[in-house]
Amino acid sequence: MLIRNLAASREAIFRAWEISPSLPPQKRVLPSTLAGGITGGTAGAVLRGRANIIPGMIMFSLFGFAGQHLYNALDSRQSSRILSSPTSTQGDVPSENAVRDQPRWKRILNSKYSPMKVLSDEQYEEMLREQLVRVDAEIALVDEEIEKVRATATEERDSDL
């Protein structure tokens, strides 16, 4: 409900001010802030009573302002990435590989802050081989310990006789 109200308020402000869709991103901040204020005031009045109109307007205005700025920053980053990427053989259309370097989840998992990492099949096989070598070494050590214990037990039994 709040999202629809916000979108409707924003569209109404765009139409009332005769703002075109090709408006630069910096000029979209004010309508988004006002739409957030209208939405927050309405939600505060309807859901929590008259005393919450002003706090709702303030908070949702901040949400609209921050949300539009965040959207503008991410949009400009993605646009610059697409424009700076190598183009395909079709002229100035970016290739699919250039647009989609890696999926977001892979970038997150491969970041230095993630405890997990995406492995290729070869990396996974190598990791399994290393673990197998470690397990074989541990088994050999345990076998040696067993032989020592058996030898000691045999010597004790022979000395007792």
CSV table of N, CA and C in Angstrom, one decimal:
chain,number,residue,atom,x,y,z
A,1,MET,N,0.8,-1.2,0.0
A,1,MET,CA,0.0,0.0,0.0
A,1,MET,C,0.9,1.2,0.0
A,2,LEU,N,1.9,1.3,0.8
A,2,LEU,CA,2.7,2.5,0.9
A,2,LEU,C,3.5,2.7,-0.4
A,3,ILE,N,4.0,1.6,-1.0
A,3,ILE,CA,4.8,1.7,-2.2
A,3,ILE,C,3.9,2.3,-3.3
A,4,ARG,N,2.7,1.8,-3.4
A,4,ARG,CA,1.7,2.3,-4.4
A,4,ARG,C,1.4,3.8,-4.2
A,5,ASN,N,1.2,4.1,-2.9
A,5,ASN,CA,0.9,5.5,-2.6
A,5,ASN,C,2.1,6.4,-3.0
A,6,LEU,N,3.3,5.9,-2.7
A,6,LEU,CA,4.5,6.7,-3.0
A,6,LEU,C,4.7,6.8,-4.5
A,7,ALA,N,4.5,5.8,-5.2
A,7,ALA,CA,4.6,5.8,-6.7
A,7,ALA,C,3.5,6.7,-7.3
A,8,ALA,N,2.3,6.6,-6.8
A,8,ALA,CA,1.2,7.5,-7.3
A,8,ALA,C,1.5,9.0,-7.0
A,9,SER,N,2.0,9.2,-5.8
A,9,SER,CA,2.3,10.6,-5.4
A,9,SER,C,3.4,11.2,-6.3
A,10,ARG,N,4.4,10.4,-6.5
A,10,ARG,CA,5.6,10.8,-7.3
A,10,ARG,C,5.1,11.1,-8.8
A,11,GLU,N,4.3,10.2,-9.3
A,11,GLU,CA,3.8,10.4,-10.7
A,11,GLU,C,2.9,11.7,-10.7
A,12,ALA,N,2.1,11.9,-9.7
A,12,ALA,CA,1.2,13.1,-9.7
A,12,ALA,C,2.1,14.3,-9.6
A,13,ILE,N,3.2,14.3,-8.9
A,13,ILE,CA,4.1,15.5,-8.8
A,13,ILE,C,4.8,15.7,-10.2
A,14,PHE,N,5.2,14.6,-10.8
A,14,PHE,CA,5.8,14.7,-12.1
A,14,PHE,C,4.8,15.3,-13.1
A,15,ARG,N,3.6,14.9,-13.1
A,15,ARG,CA,2.6,15.4,-14.1
A,15,ARG,C,2.2,16.8,-13.7
A,16,ALA,N,2.1,17.1,-12.5
A,16,ALA,CA,1.7,18.5,-12.1
A,16,ALA,C,2.8,19.5,-12.4
A,17,TRP,N,4.0,19.1,-12.3
A,17,TRP,CA,5.1,20.0,-12.6
A,17,TRP,C,5.6,19.9,-14.1
A,18,GLU,N,4.9,19.0,-14.8
A,18,GLU,CA,5.2,18.8,-16.2
A,18,GLU,C,6.6,18.4,-16.4
A,19,ILE,N,7.0,17.4,-15.6
A,19,ILE,CA,8.4,16.9,-15.7
A,19,ILE,C,8.5,15.8,-16.7
A,20,SER,N,9.4,15.8,-17.6
A,20,SER,CA,9.5,14.8,-18.6
A,20,SER,C,10.3,13.6,-18.0
A,21,PRO,N,10.1,12.4,-18.6
A,21,PRO,CA,10.9,11.2,-18.1
A,21,PRO,C,12.4,11.4,-18.4
A,22,SER,N,12.8,12.2,-19.3
A,22,SER,CA,14.2,12.4,-19.6
A,22,SER,C,14.9,13.4,-18.7
A,23,LEU,N,14.2,13.7,-17.6
A,23,LEU,CA,14.8,14.7,-16.7
A,23,LEU,C,16.1,14.1,-16.1
A,24,PRO,N,17.1,15.0,-15.9
A,24,PRO,CA,18.3,14.5,-15.3
A,24,PRO,C,18.1,13.9,-13.9
A,25,PRO,N,18.9,13.0,-13.5
A,25,PRO,CA,18.6,12.3,-12.2
A,25,PRO,C,18.6,13.3,-11.0
A,26,GLN,N,19.4,14.3,-11.0
A,26,GLN,CA,19.5,15.3,-9.9
A,26,GLN,C,18.2,16.0,-9.7
A,27,LYS,N,17.4,16.2,-10.8
A,27,LYS,CA,16.1,16.9,-10.7
A,27,LYS,C,15.0,16.0,-10.2
A,28,ARG,N,15.2,14.7,-10.1
A,28,ARG,CA,14.2,13.8,-9.7
A,28,ARG,C,14.2,13.6,-8.1
A,29,VAL,N,15.2,14.2,-7.5
A,29,VAL,CA,15.3,14.1,-6.0
A,29,VAL,C,14.1,14.8,-5.3
A,30,LEU,N,13.9,16.1,-5.7
A,30,LEU,CA,12.8,16.9,-5.1
A,30,LEU,C,11.4,16.2,-5.2
A,31,PRO,N,11.0,15.8,-6.4
A,31,PRO,CA,9.7,15.1,-6.4
A,31,PRO,C,9.7,13.8,-5.6
A,32,SER,N,10.7,13.1,-5.5
A,32,SER,CA,10.8,11.8,-4.7
A,32,SER,C,10.7,12.2,-3.2
A,33,THR,N,11.4,13.3,-2.8
A,33,THR,CA,11.3,13.7,-1.4
A,33,THR,C,9.9,14.1,-1.1
A,34,LEU,N,9.3,14.9,-1.9
A,34,LEU,CA,7.9,15.4,-1.6
A,34,LEU,C,6.9,14.2,-1.6
A,35,ALA,N,7.1,13.3,-2.6
A,35,ALA,CA,6.2,12.1,-2.6
A,35,ALA,C,6.4,11.3,-1.3
A,36,GLY,N,7.6,11.2,-0.9
A,36,GLY,CA,7.8,10.5,0.4
A,36,GLY,C,7.1,11.2,1.6
A,37,GLY,N,7.2,12.5,1.6
A,37,GLY,CA,6.5,13.3,2.6
A,37,GLY,C,5.0,13.1,2.6
A,38,ILE,N,4.5,13.1,1.4
A,38,ILE,CA,3.0,13.0,1.3
A,38,ILE,C,2.6,11.6,1.8
A,39,THR,N,3.4,10.6,1.3
A,39,THR,CA,3.1,9.2,1.7
A,39,THR,C,3.2,9.0,3.2
A,40,GLY,N,4.3,9.5,3.8
A,40,GLY,CA,4.5,9.4,5.2
A,40,GLY,C,3.5,10.1,6.0
A,41,GLY,N,3.1,11.3,5.6
A,41,GLY,CA,2.0,12.0,6.3
A,41,GLY,C,0.7,11.3,6.3
A,42,THR,N,0.4,10.7,5.1
A,42,THR,CA,-0.9,10.0,4.9
A,42,THR,C,-0.8,8.7,5.8
A,43,ALA,N,0.3,8.0,5.7
A,43,ALA,CA,0.4,6.7,6.5
A,43,ALA,C,0.4,7.0,8.0
A,44,GLY,N,1.0,8.1,8.4
A,44,GLY,CA,1.0,8.4,9.8
A,44,GLY,C,-0.4,8.8,10.3
A,45,ALA,N,-1.1,9.5,9.5
A,45,ALA,CA,-2.5,9.9,9.9
A,45,ALA,C,-3.4,8.7,9.9
A,46,VAL,N,-3.3,7.8,8.9
A,46,VAL,CA,-4.3,6.7,8.8
A,46,VAL,C,-3.9,5.6,9.8
A,47,LEU,N,-2.7,5.3,9.9
A,47,LEU,CA,-2.3,4.1,10.7
A,47,LEU,C,-2.1,4.5,12.2
A,48,ARG,N,-1.6,5.7,12.5
A,48,ARG,CA,-1.2,6.0,13.9
A,48,ARG,C,-1.9,7.2,14.5
A,49,GLY,N,-2.6,7.9,13.8
A,49,GLY,CA,-3.3,9.1,14.3
A,49,GLY,C,-2.7,10.4,13.9
A,50,ARG,N,-3.4,11.4,14.3
A,50,ARG,CA,-3.0,12.8,13.9
A,50,ARG,C,-1.6,13.2,14.4
A,51,ALA,N,-1.2,12.8,15.5
A,51,ALA,CA,0.0,13.2,16.1
A,51,ALA,C,1.2,12.7,15.3
A,52,ASN,N,1.0,11.7,14.5
A,52,ASN,CA,2.1,11.1,13.7
A,52,ASN,C,2.3,11.6,12.3
A,53,ILE,N,1.5,12.6,11.9
A,53,ILE,CA,1.6,13.1,10.6
A,53,ILE,C,3.0,13.7,10.3
A,54,ILE,N,3.4,14.6,11.2
A,54,ILE,CA,4.7,15.3,11.0
A,54,ILE,C,5.9,14.4,11.0
A,55,PRO,N,6.0,13.5,12.1
A,55,PRO,CA,7.1,12.6,12.1
A,55,PRO,C,7.1,11.6,10.8
A,56,GLY,N,5.9,11.2,10.4
A,56,GLY,CA,5.8,10.4,9.2
A,56,GLY,C,6.3,11.1,8.0
A,57,MET,N,5.9,12.4,7.9
A,57,MET,CA,6.3,13.2,6.7
A,57,MET,C,7.8,13.4,6.7
A,58,ILE,N,8.4,13.6,7.9
A,58,ILE,CA,9.8,13.8,7.9
A,58,ILE,C,10.6,12.6,7.6
A,59,MET,N,10.2,11.4,8.2
A,59,MET,CA,10.9,10.2,8.0
A,59,MET,C,10.8,9.7,6.5
A,60,PHE,N,9.6,9.8,6.0
A,60,PHE,CA,9.4,9.3,4.6
A,60,PHE,C,10.0,10.2,3.6
A,61,SER,N,10.1,11.5,3.9
A,61,SER,CA,10.8,12.5,3.1
A,61,SER,C,12.3,12.1,3.0
A,62,LEU,N,12.8,11.7,4.2
A,62,LEU,CA,14.2,11.3,4.2
A,62,LEU,C,14.4,10.0,3.4
A,63,PHE,N,13.5,9.1,3.6
A,63,PHE,CA,13.5,7.8,2.8
A,63,PHE,C,13.5,8.1,1.3
A,64,GLY,N,12.6,9.0,0.9
A,64,GLY,CA,12.5,9.3,-0.5
A,64,GLY,C,13.7,10.0,-1.0
A,65,PHE,N,14.3,10.9,-0.3
A,65,PHE,CA,15.5,11.6,-0.6
A,65,PHE,C,16.7,10.6,-0.8
A,66,ALA,N,16.9,9.8,0.3
A,66,ALA,CA,18.0,8.8,0.3
A,66,ALA,C,17.8,7.8,-0.8
A,67,GLY,N,16.6,7.3,-1.0
A,67,GLY,CA,16.3,6.3,-2.0
A,67,GLY,C,16.6,6.8,-3.4
A,68,GLN,N,16.2,8.0,-3.7
A,68,GLN,CA,16.4,8.5,-5.0
A,68,GLN,C,17.9,8.8,-5.2
A,69,HIS,N,18.6,9.3,-4.2
A,69,HIS,CA,20.1,9.4,-4.4
A,69,HIS,C,20.8,8.1,-4.5
A,70,LEU,N,20.4,7.1,-3.8
A,70,LEU,CA,20.9,5.7,-4.0
A,70,LEU,C,20.7,5.2,-5.3
A,71,TYR,N,19.4,5.3,-5.8
A,71,TYR,CA,19.1,4.9,-7.2
A,71,TYR,C,19.9,5.6,-8.2
A,72,ASN,N,20.1,6.9,-8.1
A,72,ASN,CA,20.9,7.7,-9.0
A,72,ASN,C,22.3,7.2,-9.1
A,73,ALA,N,22.9,7.0,-7.9
A,73,ALA,CA,24.3,6.5,-7.8
A,73,ALA,C,24.4,5.2,-8.5
A,74,LEU,N,23.6,4.2,-8.2
A,74,LEU,CA,23.7,2.9,-8.7
A,74,LEU,C,23.4,2.9,-10.2
A,75,ASP,N,22.5,3.8,-10.7
A,75,ASP,CA,22.2,3.9,-12.1
A,75,ASP,C,23.3,4.5,-12.9
A,76,SER,N,24.0,5.5,-12.3
A,76,SER,CA,25.1,6.1,-13.0
A,76,SER,C,26.3,5.1,-13.1
A,77,ARG,N,26.5,4.4,-12.0
A,77,ARG,CA,27.5,3.4,-12.0
A,77,ARG,C,27.3,2.3,-13.0
A,78,GLN,N,26.1,1.8,-13.1
A,78,GLN,CA,25.8,0.8,-14.1
A,78,GLN,C,25.9,1.4,-15.5
A,79,SER,N,25.4,2.6,-15.7
A,79,SER,CA,25.5,3.2,-17.0
A,79,SER,C,26.9,3.4,-17.5
A,80,SER,N,27.8,3.8,-16.6
A,80,SER,CA,29.2,4.1,-16.9
A,80,SER,C,29.9,2.7,-17.2
A,81,ARG,N,29.5,1.7,-16.5
A,81,ARG,CA,30.1,0.4,-16.7
A,81,ARG,C,29.7,-0.1,-18.1
A,82,ILE,N,28.4,0.1,-18.5
A,82,ILE,CA,28.0,-0.4,-19.8
A,82,ILE,C,28.6,0.5,-20.9
A,83,LEU,N,28.7,1.8,-20.7
A,83,LEU,CA,29.3,2.6,-21.7
A,83,LEU,C,30.8,2.4,-21.9
A,84,SER,N,31.5,2.0,-20.8
A,84,SER,CA,32.9,1.8,-20.9
A,84,SER,C,33.3,0.4,-21.3
A,85,SER,N,32.3,-0.5,-21.4
A,85,SER,CA,32.6,-1.9,-21.7
A,85,SER,C,32.9,-2.0,-23.2
A,86,PRO,N,33.6,-3.1,-23.6
A,86,PRO,CA,33.9,-3.3,-25.0
A,86,PRO,C,32.6,-3.6,-25.7
A,87,THR,N,32.5,-3.2,-27.0
A,87,THR,CA,31.2,-3.5,-27.7
A,87,THR,C,31.3,-4.7,-28.5
A,88,SER,N,30.2,-5.2,-28.9
A,88,SER,CA,30.1,-6.4,-29.7
A,88,SER,C,30.4,-6.1,-31.1
A,89,THR,N,30.2,-7.1,-32.0
A,89,THR,CA,30.4,-6.9,-33.4
A,89,THR,C,29.3,-6.2,-34.1
A,90,GLN,N,28.2,-6.0,-33.3
A,90,GLN,CA,27.0,-5.3,-33.9
A,90,GLN,C,27.1,-3.8,-33.8
A,91,GLY,N,28.3,-3.2,-33.7
A,91,GLY,CA,28.4,-1.8,-33.6
A,91,GLY,C,28.5,-1.3,-32.2
A,92,ASP,N,27.6,-0.4,-31.8
A,92,ASP,CA,27.7,0.2,-30.5
A,92,ASP,C,26.9,-0.5,-29.5
A,93,VAL,N,26.4,-1.7,-29.7
A,93,VAL,CA,25.6,-2.4,-28.8
A,93,VAL,C,26.5,-3.2,-27.9
A,94,PRO,N,26.5,-3.1,-26.6
A,94,PRO,CA,27.4,-3.8,-25.7
A,94,PRO,C,27.2,-5.3,-25.8
A,95,SER,N,28.2,-6.1,-25.7
A,95,SER,CA,28.0,-7.6,-25.7
A,95,SER,C,27.4,-8.0,-24.4
A,96,GLU,N,26.8,-9.2,-24.4
A,96,GLU,CA,26.2,-9.7,-23.2
A,96,GLU,C,27.2,-10.0,-22.1
A,97,ASN,N,28.4,-10.5,-22.5
A,97,ASN,CA,29.5,-10.8,-21.5
A,97,ASN,C,30.0,-9.5,-20.9
A,98,ALA,N,30.0,-8.4,-21.6
A,98,ALA,CA,30.5,-7.1,-21.1
A,98,ALA,C,29.5,-6.5,-20.1
A,99,VAL,N,28.2,-6.7,-20.4
A,99,VAL,CA,27.1,-6.2,-19.5
A,99,VAL,C,27.0,-7.0,-18.3
A,100,ARG,N,27.1,-8.3,-18.4
A,100,ARG,CA,27.0,-9.2,-17.2
A,100,ARG,C,28.4,-9.8,-17.0
A,101,ASP,N,29.2,-9.0,-16.3
A,101,ASP,CA,30.6,-9.5,-16.0
A,101,ASP,C,30.4,-10.8,-15.2
A,102,GLN,N,29.8,-10.7,-14.0
A,102,GLN,CA,29.5,-11.8,-13.2
A,102,GLN,C,28.2,-11.5,-12.5
A,103,PRO,N,27.4,-12.5,-12.1
A,103,PRO,CA,26.2,-12.3,-11.3
A,103,PRO,C,26.6,-11.6,-10.0
A,104,ARG,N,25.7,-10.9,-9.5
A,104,ARG,CA,25.9,-10.2,-8.2
A,104,ARG,C,26.2,-11.2,-7.1
A,105,TRP,N,25.5,-12.3,-7.0
A,105,TRP,CA,25.8,-13.3,-6.0
A,105,TRP,C,27.2,-13.8,-6.0
A,106,LYS,N,27.8,-14.0,-7.3
A,106,LYS,CA,29.2,-14.4,-7.4
A,106,LYS,C,30.1,-13.4,-6.9
A,107,ARG,N,29.8,-12.1,-7.3
A,107,ARG,CA,30.7,-11.0,-6.8
A,107,ARG,C,30.7,-10.9,-5.3
A,108,ILE,N,29.5,-11.1,-4.7
A,108,ILE,CA,29.4,-11.1,-3.2
A,108,ILE,C,30.2,-12.2,-2.6
A,109,LEU,N,30.0,-13.4,-3.1
A,109,LEU,CA,30.7,-14.6,-2.6
A,109,LEU,C,32.2,-14.5,-2.8
A,110,ASN,N,32.7,-13.9,-3.8
A,110,ASN,CA,34.1,-13.9,-4.1
A,110,ASN,C,34.7,-12.6,-3.5
A,111,SER,N,34.0,-11.8,-2.8
A,111,SER,CA,34.6,-10.6,-2.1
A,111,SER,C,35.4,-11.1,-1.0
A,112,LYS,N,36.4,-10.2,-0.6
A,112,LYS,CA,37.3,-10.6,0.5
A,112,LYS,C,36.6,-10.6,1.9
A,113,TYR,N,35.4,-10.1,1.9
A,113,TYR,CA,34.6,-10.1,3.2
A,113,TYR,C,33.8,-11.3,3.4
A,114,SER,N,33.6,-12.1,2.4
A,114,SER,CA,32.7,-13.3,2.4
A,114,SER,C,33.5,-14.5,2.9
A,115,PRO,N,32.9,-15.3,3.9
A,115,PRO,CA,33.6,-16.5,4.3
A,115,PRO,C,33.5,-17.6,3.3
A,116,MET,N,32.7,-17.4,2.2
A,116,MET,CA,32.5,-18.5,1.2
A,116,MET,C,33.1,-18.0,-0.1
A,117,LYS,N,33.4,-18.9,-1.0
A,117,LYS,CA,34.0,-18.6,-2.3
A,117,LYS,C,33.4,-19.5,-3.3
A,118,VAL,N,33.2,-19.0,-4.5
A,118,VAL,CA,32.7,-19.8,-5.6
A,118,VAL,C,33.9,-20.6,-6.2
A,119,LEU,N,33.8,-21.9,-6.3
A,119,LEU,CA,34.9,-22.7,-6.8
A,119,LEU,C,34.6,-23.3,-8.2
A,120,SER,N,35.6,-23.3,-9.0
A,120,SER,CA,35.4,-24.0,-10.3
A,120,SER,C,35.5,-25.5,-10.0
A,121,ASP,N,35.1,-26.4,-11.0
A,121,ASP,CA,35.2,-27.8,-10.8
A,121,ASP,C,36.7,-28.2,-10.5
A,122,GLU,N,37.6,-27.6,-11.3
A,122,GLU,CA,39.0,-28.0,-11.1
A,122,GLU,C,39.5,-27.6,-9.7
A,123,GLN,N,39.1,-26.4,-9.2
A,123,GLN,CA,39.5,-26.0,-7.8
A,123,GLN,C,38.9,-27.0,-6.8
A,124,TYR,N,37.7,-27.4,-7.0
A,124,TYR,CA,37.0,-28.3,-6.1
A,124,TYR,C,37.7,-29.6,-6.1
A,125,GLU,N,38.1,-30.1,-7.3
A,125,GLU,CA,38.8,-31.4,-7.3
A,125,GLU,C,40.1,-31.3,-6.6
A,126,GLU,N,40.8,-30.3,-6.8
A,126,GLU,CA,42.1,-30.1,-6.2
A,126,GLU,C,42.0,-30.0,-4.7
A,127,MET,N,41.0,-29.4,-4.2
A,127,MET,CA,40.7,-29.3,-2.8
A,127,MET,C,40.4,-30.6,-2.2
A,128,LEU,N,39.6,-31.4,-2.9
A,128,LEU,CA,39.3,-32.8,-2.5
A,128,LEU,C,40.5,-33.7,-2.4
A,129,ARG,N,41.4,-33.5,-3.5
A,129,ARG,CA,42.6,-34.3,-3.5
A,129,ARG,C,43.5,-34.0,-2.3
A,130,GLU,N,43.6,-32.7,-2.0
A,130,GLU,CA,44.4,-32.3,-0.8
A,130,GLU,C,43.8,-32.8,0.5
A,131,GLN,N,42.5,-32.8,0.6
A,131,GLN,CA,41.9,-33.4,1.8
A,131,GLN,C,42.1,-34.9,1.9
A,132,LEU,N,42.1,-35.6,0.7
A,132,LEU,CA,42.3,-37.0,0.7
A,132,LEU,C,43.8,-37.3,1.1
A,133,VAL,N,44.7,-36.5,0.7
A,133,VAL,CA,46.1,-36.7,1.1
A,133,VAL,C,46.2,-36.6,2.6
A,134,ARG,N,45.6,-35.5,3.1
A,134,ARG,CA,45.6,-35.3,4.6
A,134,ARG,C,45.0,-36.5,5.3
A,135,VAL,N,43.9,-37.0,4.9
A,135,VAL,CA,43.3,-38.1,5.5
A,135,VAL,C,44.1,-39.3,5.5
A,136,ASP,N,44.7,-39.6,4.3
A,136,ASP,CA,45.7,-40.7,4.1
A,136,ASP,C,46.8,-40.6,5.1
A,137,ALA,N,47.4,-39.4,5.3
A,137,ALA,CA,48.5,-39.2,6.2
A,137,ALA,C,48.1,-39.5,7.6
A,138,GLU,N,46.9,-39.0,8.0
A,138,GLU,CA,46.4,-39.3,9.3
A,138,GLU,C,46.1,-40.8,9.6
A,139,ILE,N,45.6,-41.4,8.6
A,139,ILE,CA,45.4,-42.9,8.7
A,139,ILE,C,46.8,-43.6,8.9
A,140,ALA,N,47.8,-43.2,8.1
A,140,ALA,CA,49.1,-43.8,8.3
A,140,ALA,C,49.6,-43.6,9.7
A,141,LEU,N,49.5,-42.4,10.2
A,141,LEU,CA,49.9,-42.1,11.6
A,141,LEU,C,49.2,-42.9,12.6
A,142,VAL,N,47.9,-43.1,12.4
A,142,VAL,CA,47.1,-43.9,13.3
A,142,VAL,C,47.5,-45.4,13.2
A,143,ASP,N,47.8,-45.8,12.0
A,143,ASP,CA,48.3,-47.2,11.8
A,143,ASP,C,49.6,-47.4,12.5
A,144,GLU,N,50.5,-46.5,12.4
A,144,GLU,CA,51.8,-46.6,13.1
A,144,GLU,C,51.6,-46.6,14.6
A,145,GLU,N,50.7,-45.8,15.2
A,145,GLU,CA,50.4,-45.9,16.6
A,145,GLU,C,49.8,-47.2,17.0
A,146,ILE,N,48.9,-47.8,16.1
A,146,ILE,CA,48.3,-49.1,16.4
A,146,ILE,C,49.4,-50.1,16.5
A,147,GLU,N,50.4,-50.1,15.5
A,147,GLU,CA,51.5,-51.0,15.5
A,147,GLU,C,52.3,-50.9,16.7
A,148,LYS,N,52.6,-49.7,17.2
A,148,LYS,CA,53.4,-49.5,18.4
A,148,LYS,C,52.7,-50.1,19.6
A,149,VAL,N,51.4,-49.8,19.7
A,149,VAL,CA,50.6,-50.4,20.8
A,149,VAL,C,50.6,-51.9,20.8
A,150,ARG,N,50.4,-52.5,19.6
A,150,ARG,CA,50.5,-53.9,19.5
A,150,ARG,C,51.8,-54.5,19.8
A,151,ALA,N,52.9,-53.8,19.4
A,151,ALA,CA,54.2,-54.3,19.7
A,151,ALA,C,54.5,-54.2,21.2
A,152,THR,N,54.1,-53.1,21.8
A,152,THR,CA,54.2,-53.0,23.2
A,152,THR,C,53.4,-54.0,24.0
A,153,ALA,N,52.2,-54.3,23.5
A,153,ALA,CA,51.4,-55.3,24.2
A,153,ALA,C,52.0,-56.7,24.0
A,154,THR,N,52.5,-57.0,22.9
A,154,THR,CA,53.2,-58.3,22.6
A,154,THR,C,54.4,-58.4,23.5
A,155,GLU,N,55.2,-57.4,23.6
A,155,GLU,CA,56.4,-57.4,24.4
A,155,GLU,C,56.0,-57.6,25.9
A,156,GLU,N,55.0,-57.0,26.4
A,156,GLU,CA,54.5,-57.1,27.8
A,156,GLU,C,54.0,-58.6,28.0
A,157,ARG,N,53.3,-59.1,27.0
A,157,ARG,CA,52.8,-60.4,27.2
A,157,ARG,C,53.9,-61.5,27.2
A,158,ASP,N,54.9,-61.3,26.3
A,158,ASP,CA,56.1,-62.2,26.3
A,158,ASP,C,56.9,-62.1,27.6
A,159,SER,N,57.0,-60.9,28.1
A,159,SER,CA,57.8,-60.7,29.3
A,159,SER,C,57.1,-61.3,30.5
A,160,ASP,N,55.8,-61.3,30.5
A,160,ASP,CA,55.0,-61.9,31.6
A,160,ASP,C,55.1,-63.4,31.6
A,161,LEU,N,55.4,-64.0,30.5
A,161,LEU,CA,55.4,-65.5,30.4
A,161,LEU,C,56.8,-65.9,30.9
